[in-house]
Short mmCIF file of C-alpha atoms in Angstrom, two decimals:
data_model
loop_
_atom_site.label_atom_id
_atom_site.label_comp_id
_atom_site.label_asym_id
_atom_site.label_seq_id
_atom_site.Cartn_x
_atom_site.Cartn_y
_atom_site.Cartn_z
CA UNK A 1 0.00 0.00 0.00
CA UNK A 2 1.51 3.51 -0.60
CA UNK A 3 0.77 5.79 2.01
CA UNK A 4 1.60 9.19 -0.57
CA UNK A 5 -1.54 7.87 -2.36
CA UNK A 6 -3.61 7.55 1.07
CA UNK A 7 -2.82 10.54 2.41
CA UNK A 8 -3.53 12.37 -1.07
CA UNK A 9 -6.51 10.60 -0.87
CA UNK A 10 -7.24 11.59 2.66
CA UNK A 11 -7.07 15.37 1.65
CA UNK A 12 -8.52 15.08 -1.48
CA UNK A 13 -12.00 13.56 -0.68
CA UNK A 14 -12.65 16.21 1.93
CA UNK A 15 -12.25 18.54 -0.94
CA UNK A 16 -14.97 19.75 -3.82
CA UNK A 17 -14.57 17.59 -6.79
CA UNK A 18 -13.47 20.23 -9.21
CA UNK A 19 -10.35 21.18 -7.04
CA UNK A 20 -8.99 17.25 -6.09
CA UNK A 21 -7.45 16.91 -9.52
CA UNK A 22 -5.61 20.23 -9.35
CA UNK A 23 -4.63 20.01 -5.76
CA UNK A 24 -3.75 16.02 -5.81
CA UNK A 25 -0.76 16.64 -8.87
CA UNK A 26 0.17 19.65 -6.64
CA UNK A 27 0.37 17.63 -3.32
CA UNK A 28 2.27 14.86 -4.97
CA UNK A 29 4.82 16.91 -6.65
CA UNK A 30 5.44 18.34 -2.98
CA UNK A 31 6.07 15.65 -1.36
CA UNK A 32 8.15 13.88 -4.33
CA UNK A 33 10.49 16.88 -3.57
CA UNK A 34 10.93 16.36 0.16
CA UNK A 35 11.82 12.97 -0.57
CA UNK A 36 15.39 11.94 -1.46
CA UNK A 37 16.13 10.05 -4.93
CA UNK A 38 15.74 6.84 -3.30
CA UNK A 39 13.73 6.71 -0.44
CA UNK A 40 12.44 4.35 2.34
CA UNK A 41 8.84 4.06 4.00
CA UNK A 42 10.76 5.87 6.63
CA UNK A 43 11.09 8.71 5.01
CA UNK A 44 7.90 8.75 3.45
CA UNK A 45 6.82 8.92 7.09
CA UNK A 46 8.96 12.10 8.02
CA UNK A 47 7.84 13.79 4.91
CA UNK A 48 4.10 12.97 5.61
CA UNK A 49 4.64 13.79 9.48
CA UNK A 50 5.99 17.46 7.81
CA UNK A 51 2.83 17.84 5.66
CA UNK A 52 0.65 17.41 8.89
CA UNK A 53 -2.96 15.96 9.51
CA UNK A 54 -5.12 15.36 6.15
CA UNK A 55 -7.81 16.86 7.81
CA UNK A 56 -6.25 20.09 8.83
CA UNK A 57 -4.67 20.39 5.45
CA UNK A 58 -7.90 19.76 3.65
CA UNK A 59 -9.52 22.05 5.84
CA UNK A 60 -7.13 24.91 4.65
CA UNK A 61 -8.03 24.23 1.10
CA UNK A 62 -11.47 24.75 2.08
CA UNK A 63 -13.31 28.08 2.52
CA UNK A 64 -15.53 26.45 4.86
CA UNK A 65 -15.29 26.74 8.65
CA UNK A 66 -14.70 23.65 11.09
CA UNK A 67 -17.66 24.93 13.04
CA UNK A 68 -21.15 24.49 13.27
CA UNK A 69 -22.10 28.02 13.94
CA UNK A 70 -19.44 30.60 14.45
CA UNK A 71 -19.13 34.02 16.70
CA UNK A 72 -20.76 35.75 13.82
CA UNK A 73 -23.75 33.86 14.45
CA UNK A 74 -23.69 32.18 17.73
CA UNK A 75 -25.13 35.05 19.92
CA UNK A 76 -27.95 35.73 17.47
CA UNK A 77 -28.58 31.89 17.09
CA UNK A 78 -28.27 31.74 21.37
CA UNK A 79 -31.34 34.51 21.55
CA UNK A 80 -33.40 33.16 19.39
CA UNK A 81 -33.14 29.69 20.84
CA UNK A 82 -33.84 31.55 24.32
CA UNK A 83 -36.88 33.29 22.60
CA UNK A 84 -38.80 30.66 20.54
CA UNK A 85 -38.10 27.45 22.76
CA UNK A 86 -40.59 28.56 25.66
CA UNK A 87 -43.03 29.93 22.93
CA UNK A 88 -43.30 26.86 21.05
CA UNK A 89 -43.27 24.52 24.27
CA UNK A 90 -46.66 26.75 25.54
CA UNK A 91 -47.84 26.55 21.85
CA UNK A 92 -47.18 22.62 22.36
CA UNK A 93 -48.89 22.38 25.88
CA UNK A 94 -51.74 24.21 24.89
CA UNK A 95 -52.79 21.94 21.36
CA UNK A 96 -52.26 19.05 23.59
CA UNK A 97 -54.41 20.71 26.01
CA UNK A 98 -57.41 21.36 23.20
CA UNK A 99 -56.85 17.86 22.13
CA UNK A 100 -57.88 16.59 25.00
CA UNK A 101 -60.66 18.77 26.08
CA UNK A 102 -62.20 18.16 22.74
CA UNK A 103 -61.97 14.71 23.45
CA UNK A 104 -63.25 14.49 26.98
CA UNK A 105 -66.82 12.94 26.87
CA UNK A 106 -67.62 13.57 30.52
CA UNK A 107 -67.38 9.78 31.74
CA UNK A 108 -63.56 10.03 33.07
CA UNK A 109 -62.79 11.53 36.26
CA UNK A 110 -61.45 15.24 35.30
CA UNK A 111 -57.95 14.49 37.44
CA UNK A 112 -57.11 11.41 35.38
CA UNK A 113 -57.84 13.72 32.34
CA UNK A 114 -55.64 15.95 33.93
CA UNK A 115 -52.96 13.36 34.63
CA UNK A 116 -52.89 12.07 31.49
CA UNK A 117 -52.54 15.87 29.94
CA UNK A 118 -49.58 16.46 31.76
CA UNK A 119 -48.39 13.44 30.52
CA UNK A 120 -48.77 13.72 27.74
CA UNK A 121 -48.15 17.70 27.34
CA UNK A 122 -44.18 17.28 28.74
CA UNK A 123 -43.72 14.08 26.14
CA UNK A 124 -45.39 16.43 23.34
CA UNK A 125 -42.66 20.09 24.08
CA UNK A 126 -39.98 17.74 24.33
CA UNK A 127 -40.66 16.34 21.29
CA UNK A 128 -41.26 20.24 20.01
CA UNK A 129 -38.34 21.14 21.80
CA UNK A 130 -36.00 19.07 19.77
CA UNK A 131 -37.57 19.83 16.35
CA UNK A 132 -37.15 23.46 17.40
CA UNK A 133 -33.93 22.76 18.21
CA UNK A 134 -32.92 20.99 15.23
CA UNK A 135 -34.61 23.14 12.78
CA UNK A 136 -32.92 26.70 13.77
CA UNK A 137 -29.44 24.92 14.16
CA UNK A 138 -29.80 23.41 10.37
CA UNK A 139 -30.61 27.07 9.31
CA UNK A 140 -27.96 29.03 11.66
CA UNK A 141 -25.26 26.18 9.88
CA UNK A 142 -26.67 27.25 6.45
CA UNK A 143 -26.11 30.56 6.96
CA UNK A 144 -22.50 30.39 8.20
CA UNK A 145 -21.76 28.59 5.19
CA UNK A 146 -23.76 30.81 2.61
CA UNK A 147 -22.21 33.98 4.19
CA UNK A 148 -19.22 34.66 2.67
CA UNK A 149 -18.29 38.01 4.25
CA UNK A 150 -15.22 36.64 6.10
CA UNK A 151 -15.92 39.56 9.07
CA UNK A 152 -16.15 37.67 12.80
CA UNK A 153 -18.18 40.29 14.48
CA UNK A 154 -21.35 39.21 15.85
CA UNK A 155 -24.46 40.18 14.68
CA UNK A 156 -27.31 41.88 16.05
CA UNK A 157 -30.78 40.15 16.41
CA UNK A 158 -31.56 42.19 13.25
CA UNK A 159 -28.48 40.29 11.47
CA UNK A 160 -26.61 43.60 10.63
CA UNK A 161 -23.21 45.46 12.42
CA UNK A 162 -23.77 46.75 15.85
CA UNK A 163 -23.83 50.47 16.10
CA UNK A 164 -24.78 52.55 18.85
CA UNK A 165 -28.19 53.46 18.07
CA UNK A 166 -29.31 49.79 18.82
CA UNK A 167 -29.05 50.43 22.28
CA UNK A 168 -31.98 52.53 22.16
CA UNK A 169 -34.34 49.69 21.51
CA UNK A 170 -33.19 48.35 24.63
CA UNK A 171 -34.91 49.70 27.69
CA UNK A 172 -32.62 49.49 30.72
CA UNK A 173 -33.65 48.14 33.23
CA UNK A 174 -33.24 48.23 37.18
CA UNK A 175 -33.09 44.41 38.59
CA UNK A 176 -35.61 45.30 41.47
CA UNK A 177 -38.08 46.59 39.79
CA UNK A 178 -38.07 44.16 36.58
CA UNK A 179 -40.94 41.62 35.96
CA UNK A 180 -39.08 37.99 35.30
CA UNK A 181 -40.52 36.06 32.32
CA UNK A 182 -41.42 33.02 35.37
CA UNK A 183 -43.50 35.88 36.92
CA UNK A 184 -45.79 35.82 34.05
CA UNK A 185 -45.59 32.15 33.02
CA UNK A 186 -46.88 31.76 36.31
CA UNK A 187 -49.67 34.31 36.30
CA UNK A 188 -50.98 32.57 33.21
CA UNK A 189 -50.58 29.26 34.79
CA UNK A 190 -52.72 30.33 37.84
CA UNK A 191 -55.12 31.83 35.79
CA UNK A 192 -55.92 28.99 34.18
CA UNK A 193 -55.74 26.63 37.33
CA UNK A 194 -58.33 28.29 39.02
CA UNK A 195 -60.76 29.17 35.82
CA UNK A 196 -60.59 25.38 35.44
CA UNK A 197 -61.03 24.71 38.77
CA UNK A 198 -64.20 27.22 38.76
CA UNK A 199 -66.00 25.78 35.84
CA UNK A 200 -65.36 22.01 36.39
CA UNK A 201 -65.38 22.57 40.43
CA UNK A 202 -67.96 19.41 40.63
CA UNK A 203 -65.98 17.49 38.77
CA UNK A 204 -62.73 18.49 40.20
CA UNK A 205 -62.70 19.81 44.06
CA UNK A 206 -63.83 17.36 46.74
CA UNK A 207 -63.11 14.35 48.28
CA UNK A 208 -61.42 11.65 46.29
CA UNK A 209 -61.19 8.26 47.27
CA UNK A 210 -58.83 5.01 45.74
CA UNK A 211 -60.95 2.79 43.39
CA UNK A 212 -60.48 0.33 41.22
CA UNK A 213 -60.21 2.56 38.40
CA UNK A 214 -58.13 5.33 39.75
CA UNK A 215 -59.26 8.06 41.70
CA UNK A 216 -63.14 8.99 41.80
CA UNK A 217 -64.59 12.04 43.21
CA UNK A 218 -67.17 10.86 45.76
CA UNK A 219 -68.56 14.32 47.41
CA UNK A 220 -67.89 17.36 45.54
CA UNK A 221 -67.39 20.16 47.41
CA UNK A 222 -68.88 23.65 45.95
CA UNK A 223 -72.40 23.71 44.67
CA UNK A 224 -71.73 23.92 40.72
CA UNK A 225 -75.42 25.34 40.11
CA UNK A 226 -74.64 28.53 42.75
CA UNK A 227 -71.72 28.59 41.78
CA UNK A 228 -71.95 28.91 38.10
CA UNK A 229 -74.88 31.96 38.72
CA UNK A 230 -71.53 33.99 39.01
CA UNK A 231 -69.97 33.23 36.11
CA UNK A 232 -69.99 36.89 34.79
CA UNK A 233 -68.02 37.94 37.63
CA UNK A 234 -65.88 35.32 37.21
CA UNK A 235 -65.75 35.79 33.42
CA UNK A 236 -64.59 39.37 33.97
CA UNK A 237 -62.02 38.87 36.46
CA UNK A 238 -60.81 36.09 34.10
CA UNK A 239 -60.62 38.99 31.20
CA UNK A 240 -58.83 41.06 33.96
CA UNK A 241 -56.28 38.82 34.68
CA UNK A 242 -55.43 37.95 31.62
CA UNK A 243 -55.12 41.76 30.51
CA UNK A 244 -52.98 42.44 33.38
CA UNK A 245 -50.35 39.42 33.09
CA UNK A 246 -50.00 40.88 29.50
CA UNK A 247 -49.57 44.38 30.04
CA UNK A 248 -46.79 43.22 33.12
CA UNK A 249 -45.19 41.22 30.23
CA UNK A 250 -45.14 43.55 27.91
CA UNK A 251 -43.75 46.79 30.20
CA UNK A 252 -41.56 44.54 31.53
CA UNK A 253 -40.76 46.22 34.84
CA UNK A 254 -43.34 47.79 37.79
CA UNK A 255 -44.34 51.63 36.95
CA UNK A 256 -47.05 53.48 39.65
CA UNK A 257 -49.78 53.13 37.18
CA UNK A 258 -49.30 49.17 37.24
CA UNK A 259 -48.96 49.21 40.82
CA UNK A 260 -52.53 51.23 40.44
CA UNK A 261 -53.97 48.58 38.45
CA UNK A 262 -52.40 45.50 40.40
CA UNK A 263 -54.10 46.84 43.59
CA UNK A 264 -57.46 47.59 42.16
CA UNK A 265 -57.37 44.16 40.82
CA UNK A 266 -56.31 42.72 44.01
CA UNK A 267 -58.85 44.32 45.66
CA UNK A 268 -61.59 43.66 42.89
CA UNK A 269 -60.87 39.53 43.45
CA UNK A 270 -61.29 39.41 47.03
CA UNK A 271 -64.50 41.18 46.79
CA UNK A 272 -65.65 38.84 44.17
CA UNK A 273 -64.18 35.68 46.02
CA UNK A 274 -66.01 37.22 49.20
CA UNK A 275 -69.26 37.55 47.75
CA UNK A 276 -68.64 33.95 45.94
CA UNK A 277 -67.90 32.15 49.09
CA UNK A 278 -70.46 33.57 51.20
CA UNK A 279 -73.77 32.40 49.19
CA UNK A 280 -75.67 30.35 51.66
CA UNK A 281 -76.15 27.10 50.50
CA UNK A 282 -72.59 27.32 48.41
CA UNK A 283 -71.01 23.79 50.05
CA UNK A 284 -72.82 20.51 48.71
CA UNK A 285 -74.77 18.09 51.35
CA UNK A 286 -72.67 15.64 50.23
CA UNK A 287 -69.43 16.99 51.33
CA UNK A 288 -71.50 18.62 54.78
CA UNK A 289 -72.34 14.72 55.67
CA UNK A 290 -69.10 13.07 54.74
CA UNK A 291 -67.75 12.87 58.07
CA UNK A 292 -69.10 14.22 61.12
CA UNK A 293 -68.20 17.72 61.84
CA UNK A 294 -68.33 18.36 58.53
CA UNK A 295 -71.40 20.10 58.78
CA UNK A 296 -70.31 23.43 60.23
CA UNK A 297 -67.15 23.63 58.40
CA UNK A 298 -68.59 26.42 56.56
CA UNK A 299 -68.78 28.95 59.49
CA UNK A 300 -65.39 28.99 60.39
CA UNK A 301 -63.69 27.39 56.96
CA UNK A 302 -65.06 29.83 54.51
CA UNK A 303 -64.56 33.27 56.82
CA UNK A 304 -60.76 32.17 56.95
CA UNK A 305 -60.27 31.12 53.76
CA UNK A 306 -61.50 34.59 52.82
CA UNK A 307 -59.10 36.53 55.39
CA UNK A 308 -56.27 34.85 54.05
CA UNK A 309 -56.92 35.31 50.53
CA UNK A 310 -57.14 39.14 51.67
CA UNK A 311 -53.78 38.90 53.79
CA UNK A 312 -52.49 38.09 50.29
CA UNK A 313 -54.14 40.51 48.30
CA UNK A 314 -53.38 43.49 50.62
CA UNK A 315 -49.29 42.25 50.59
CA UNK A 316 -49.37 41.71 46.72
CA UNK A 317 -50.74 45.21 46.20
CA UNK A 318 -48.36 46.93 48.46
CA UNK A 319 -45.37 44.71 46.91
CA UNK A 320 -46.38 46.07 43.34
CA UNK A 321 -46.07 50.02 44.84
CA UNK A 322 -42.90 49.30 46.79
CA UNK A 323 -41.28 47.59 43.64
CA UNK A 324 -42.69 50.70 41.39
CA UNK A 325 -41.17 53.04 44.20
CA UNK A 326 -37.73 51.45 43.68
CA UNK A 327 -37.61 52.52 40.07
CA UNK A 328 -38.18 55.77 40.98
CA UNK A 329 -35.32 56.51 43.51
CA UNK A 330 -33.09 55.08 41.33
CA UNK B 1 3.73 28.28 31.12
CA UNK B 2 5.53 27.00 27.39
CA UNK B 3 2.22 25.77 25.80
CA UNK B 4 1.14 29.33 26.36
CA UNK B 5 4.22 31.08 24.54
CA UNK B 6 4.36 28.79 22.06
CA UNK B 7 0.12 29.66 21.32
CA UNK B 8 1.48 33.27 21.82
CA UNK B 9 4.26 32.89 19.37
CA UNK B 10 2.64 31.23 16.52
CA UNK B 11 -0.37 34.62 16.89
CA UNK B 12 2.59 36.78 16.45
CA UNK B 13 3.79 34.88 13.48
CA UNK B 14 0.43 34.08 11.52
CA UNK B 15 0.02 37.44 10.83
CA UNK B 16 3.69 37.99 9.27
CA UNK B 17 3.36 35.10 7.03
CA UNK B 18 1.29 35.83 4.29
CA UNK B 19 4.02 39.08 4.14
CA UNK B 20 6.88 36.45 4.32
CA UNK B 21 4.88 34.69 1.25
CA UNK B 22 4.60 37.55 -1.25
CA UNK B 23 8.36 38.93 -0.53
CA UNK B 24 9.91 35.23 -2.09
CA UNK B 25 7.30 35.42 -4.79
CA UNK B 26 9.12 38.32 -6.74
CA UNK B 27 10.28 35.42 -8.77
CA UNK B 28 8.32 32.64 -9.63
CA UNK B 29 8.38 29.43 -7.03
CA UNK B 30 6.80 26.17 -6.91
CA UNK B 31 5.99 24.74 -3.75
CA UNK B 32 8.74 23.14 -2.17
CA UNK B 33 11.54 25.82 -3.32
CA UNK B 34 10.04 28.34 -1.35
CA UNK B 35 9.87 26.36 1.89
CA UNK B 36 13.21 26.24 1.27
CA UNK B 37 13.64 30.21 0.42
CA UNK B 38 11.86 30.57 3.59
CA UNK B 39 13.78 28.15 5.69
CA UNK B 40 17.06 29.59 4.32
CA UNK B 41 15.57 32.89 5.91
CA UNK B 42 15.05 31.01 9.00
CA UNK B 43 11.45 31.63 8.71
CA UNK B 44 9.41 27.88 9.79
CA UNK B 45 5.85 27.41 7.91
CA UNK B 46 3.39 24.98 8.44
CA UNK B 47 2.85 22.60 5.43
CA UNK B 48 -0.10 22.56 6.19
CA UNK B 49 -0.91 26.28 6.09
CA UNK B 50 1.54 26.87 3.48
CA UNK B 51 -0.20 25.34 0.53
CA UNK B 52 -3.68 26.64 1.19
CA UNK B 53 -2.19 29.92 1.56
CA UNK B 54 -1.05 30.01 -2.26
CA UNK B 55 -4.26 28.87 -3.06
CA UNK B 56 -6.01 31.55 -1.54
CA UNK B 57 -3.45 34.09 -2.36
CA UNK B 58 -4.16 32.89 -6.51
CA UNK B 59 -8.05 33.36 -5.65
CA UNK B 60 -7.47 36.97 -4.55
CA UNK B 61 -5.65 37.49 -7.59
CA UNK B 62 -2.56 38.79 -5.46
CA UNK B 63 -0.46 35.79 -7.40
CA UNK B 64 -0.78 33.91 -10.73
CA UNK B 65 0.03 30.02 -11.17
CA UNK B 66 0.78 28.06 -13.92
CA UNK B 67 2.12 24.47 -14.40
CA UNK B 68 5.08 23.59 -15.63
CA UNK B 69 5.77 20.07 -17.16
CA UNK B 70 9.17 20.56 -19.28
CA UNK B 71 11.00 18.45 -16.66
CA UNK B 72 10.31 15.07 -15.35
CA UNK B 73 8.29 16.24 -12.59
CA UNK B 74 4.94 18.78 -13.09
CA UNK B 75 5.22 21.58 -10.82
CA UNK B 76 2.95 24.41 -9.95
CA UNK B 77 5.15 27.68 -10.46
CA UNK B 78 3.31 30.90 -8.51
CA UNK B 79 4.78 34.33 -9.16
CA UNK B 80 3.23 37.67 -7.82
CA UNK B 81 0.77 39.73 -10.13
CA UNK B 82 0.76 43.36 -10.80
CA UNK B 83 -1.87 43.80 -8.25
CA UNK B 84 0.07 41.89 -6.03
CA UNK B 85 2.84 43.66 -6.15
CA UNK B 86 1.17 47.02 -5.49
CA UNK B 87 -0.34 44.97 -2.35
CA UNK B 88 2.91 43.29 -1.50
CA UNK B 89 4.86 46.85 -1.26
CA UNK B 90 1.99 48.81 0.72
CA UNK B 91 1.90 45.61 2.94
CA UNK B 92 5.86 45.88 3.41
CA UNK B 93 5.80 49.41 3.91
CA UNK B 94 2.81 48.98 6.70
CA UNK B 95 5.10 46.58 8.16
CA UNK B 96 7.73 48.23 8.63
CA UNK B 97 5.84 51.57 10.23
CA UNK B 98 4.44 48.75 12.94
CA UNK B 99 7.93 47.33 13.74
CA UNK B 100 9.36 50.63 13.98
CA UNK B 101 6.38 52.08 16.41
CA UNK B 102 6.56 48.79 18.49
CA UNK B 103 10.07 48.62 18.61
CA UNK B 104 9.91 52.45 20.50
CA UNK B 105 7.83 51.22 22.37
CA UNK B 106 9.22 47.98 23.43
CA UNK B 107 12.50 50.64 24.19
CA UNK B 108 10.69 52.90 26.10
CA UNK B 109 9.69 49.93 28.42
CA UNK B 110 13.16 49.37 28.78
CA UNK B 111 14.59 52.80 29.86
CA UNK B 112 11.91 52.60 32.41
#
């Protein structure tokens, strides 16, 4: 076997095809030089040692990089990862969400539904998560390779040259008084939790007990008919909410006016809960004669439940103003 | 401690080397003679680098190439262009303002 012709090889076939010809005559005549007139594997060895690794070689032929993604993409590629992964995993949770309430014909127990959402819903954004993945990477590599402007600067989200007036889309902003991204993911997520815990409440708070087939809801709690005669209060606070979470998202940080609006919504749920809670009649029979001493839970159970939800309200709304102050002095 | 010189060194020198290149190209070279030339000079080049560097040096149009196959062995003669010559002497004379500046400098520490 004669290693010249290898290692020719070895550079060649990392090489485009109209360029191995050219380049193979080249490399040969090379190394025929280095070599004395009559030469031993040995010194075929030295000379190749001299020439260095095929692939390094070959790579120096080659305009392209050894890299996946360089610095003149990698921060931009790094941002955008940051930005659409947790967009497409809610996107993900919530079809798998609609799938299944779509699906439900009212003969399963809501918590295995639940269950079996979750479940499913963390199986579905991984899956999402790696397509994502996989997809922006295959277009970030593209890119490096199409781009033939050999300058290493990164680029900005916009993919052109930093300059000074891109800091002025930035808003800078003060750690105390920011609004983290978890902050809202979790405002949406309690939204939801509790307007599906309002509008399936018979089917979802009560007493459970161990069956055969999984859990089953044996007394219900809340009185779905009484409760559901609120259900444009509950509608609106809903609406509320939701506008609320969004505008915090999209302000990104606490001013005095959302403070304003944070305590009038605080405020506007614990007189709603109140006025909920306090409905005679609002706790099922069922649930009054589960055990004994059930049946006056609801003159001391529902007054506390109501103080502490206020406790909270009455911190929350002070927390927004303090954080909003914070900005100010600084 | 010497892995880290050595890293340092071989910055310093990448830059120098296409310069090192297009001074022995006056005259037209094939491959292996001007390792030589620049061994004689006491200047060491990768192989590796070497060879790619024509290359990309013919692509910019800074040298020309051509092949020569009167004697028993093809070789690939490269020899500077016009354009590359005009390069090659603004390149030298760039050179030599940046030695001179660093070299003050590198006194100055001295005197210190």
């Amino acid at each position: 076997m004669n290693l010249i012709d290898v290692y020719i090889q070895e550079v060649t076939r990392r090489l485009p095809e109209k360029n191995r010809e050219d380049i193979a005559l080249e490399l040969r005549s090379t190394i025929e030089d280095m070599l004395p007139d009559r030469y031993s594997e040995q010194d075929v060895q030295s000379v190749l040692q001299k020439m260095g690794n095929p692939v390094s070689l070959a790579s120096g032929y080659r305009d392209q990089p050894m890299h996946l993604i360089g610095p003149r993409y990698f921060d931009v590629y790094v941002s955008l990862l940051k930005m659409i992964l947790p967009i497409a995993a809610v996107v993900a949770f919530i079809s798998v969400i609609a799938e299944y309430i779509s699906g439900v014909n009212g003969e399963e127990a809501i918590i295995n539904v639940i269950l079996d959402i979750i479940g499913f819903g963390i199986w579905r954004i991984l899956e999402v998560a790696i397509q994502t993945f996989f997809w922006l990477t295959v277009v970030f590599a593209i890119l490096e390779r199409v781009d033939k402007d050999k300058d290493n600067q990164p680029l900005s989200t916009a993919l052109t040259k930093w300059t000074p007036d891109d800091l002025k889309n930035i808003t800078y902003i003060p750690k105390k008084k920011a609004i983290s991204k978890f902050e809202v993911f979790f405002g949406l997520l309690w939204t939801s939790i509790w307007a599906a815990l309002y509008f399936y409440a018979n089917q979802l708070i009560g007493i459970y007990e161990g069956g055969e087939d999984g859990l089953t809801l044996v007394a219900p709690v809340f009185n779905q008919e009484i409760l559901l005669q609120y259900w444009p209060l509950a509608a609106a606070l809903l609406a509320f909410e939701l506008a609320l979470t969004l505008y915090k998202f999209i302000k990104g940080q606490w001013t005095k006016r959302l403070a304003i609006v944070n305590a009038i919504y605080e405020l506007t749920a614990t007189v709603i809960l109140s006025i909920i809670l306090l409905t005679p009649n609002i706790l099922t029979p069922e649930f009054a004669d589960y055990k004994t001493g059930f049946e006056h839970l609801d003159t001391w159970l529902i007054p506390m439940v109501i103080i502490i939800f206020a406790v909270f309200a009455v911190s929350n709304g002070i927390d927004g103003f303090r954080k909003a102050r914070s900005t100010v002095k600084s | 401690m010497g892995t880290l010189l050595n890293s340092l060194t071989t910055e310093l020198r990448r830059g120098t080397l296409t310069l090192a290149v297009l001074s022995q190209l006056r005259t037209p070279q094939y491959g292996y003679s001007l390792v030589q030339l620049l061994e004689n000079s006491s200047i060491t080049i990768d192989q590796s680098t070497l060879y790619p560097l024509l290359r990309r040096l013919e692509k910019q149009g800074l040298v020309t190439s051509s092949w020569d196959t009167s004697e028993g062995r093809p070789r690939k003669y490269y020899v500077l262009s016009e354009f590359g010559l005009e390069i090659f002497t603004q390149l030298k004379e760039e050179w030599l303002k940046n030695s001179r500046e660093l070299y003050e400098l590198l006194k100055g520490e001295e005197d210190e």
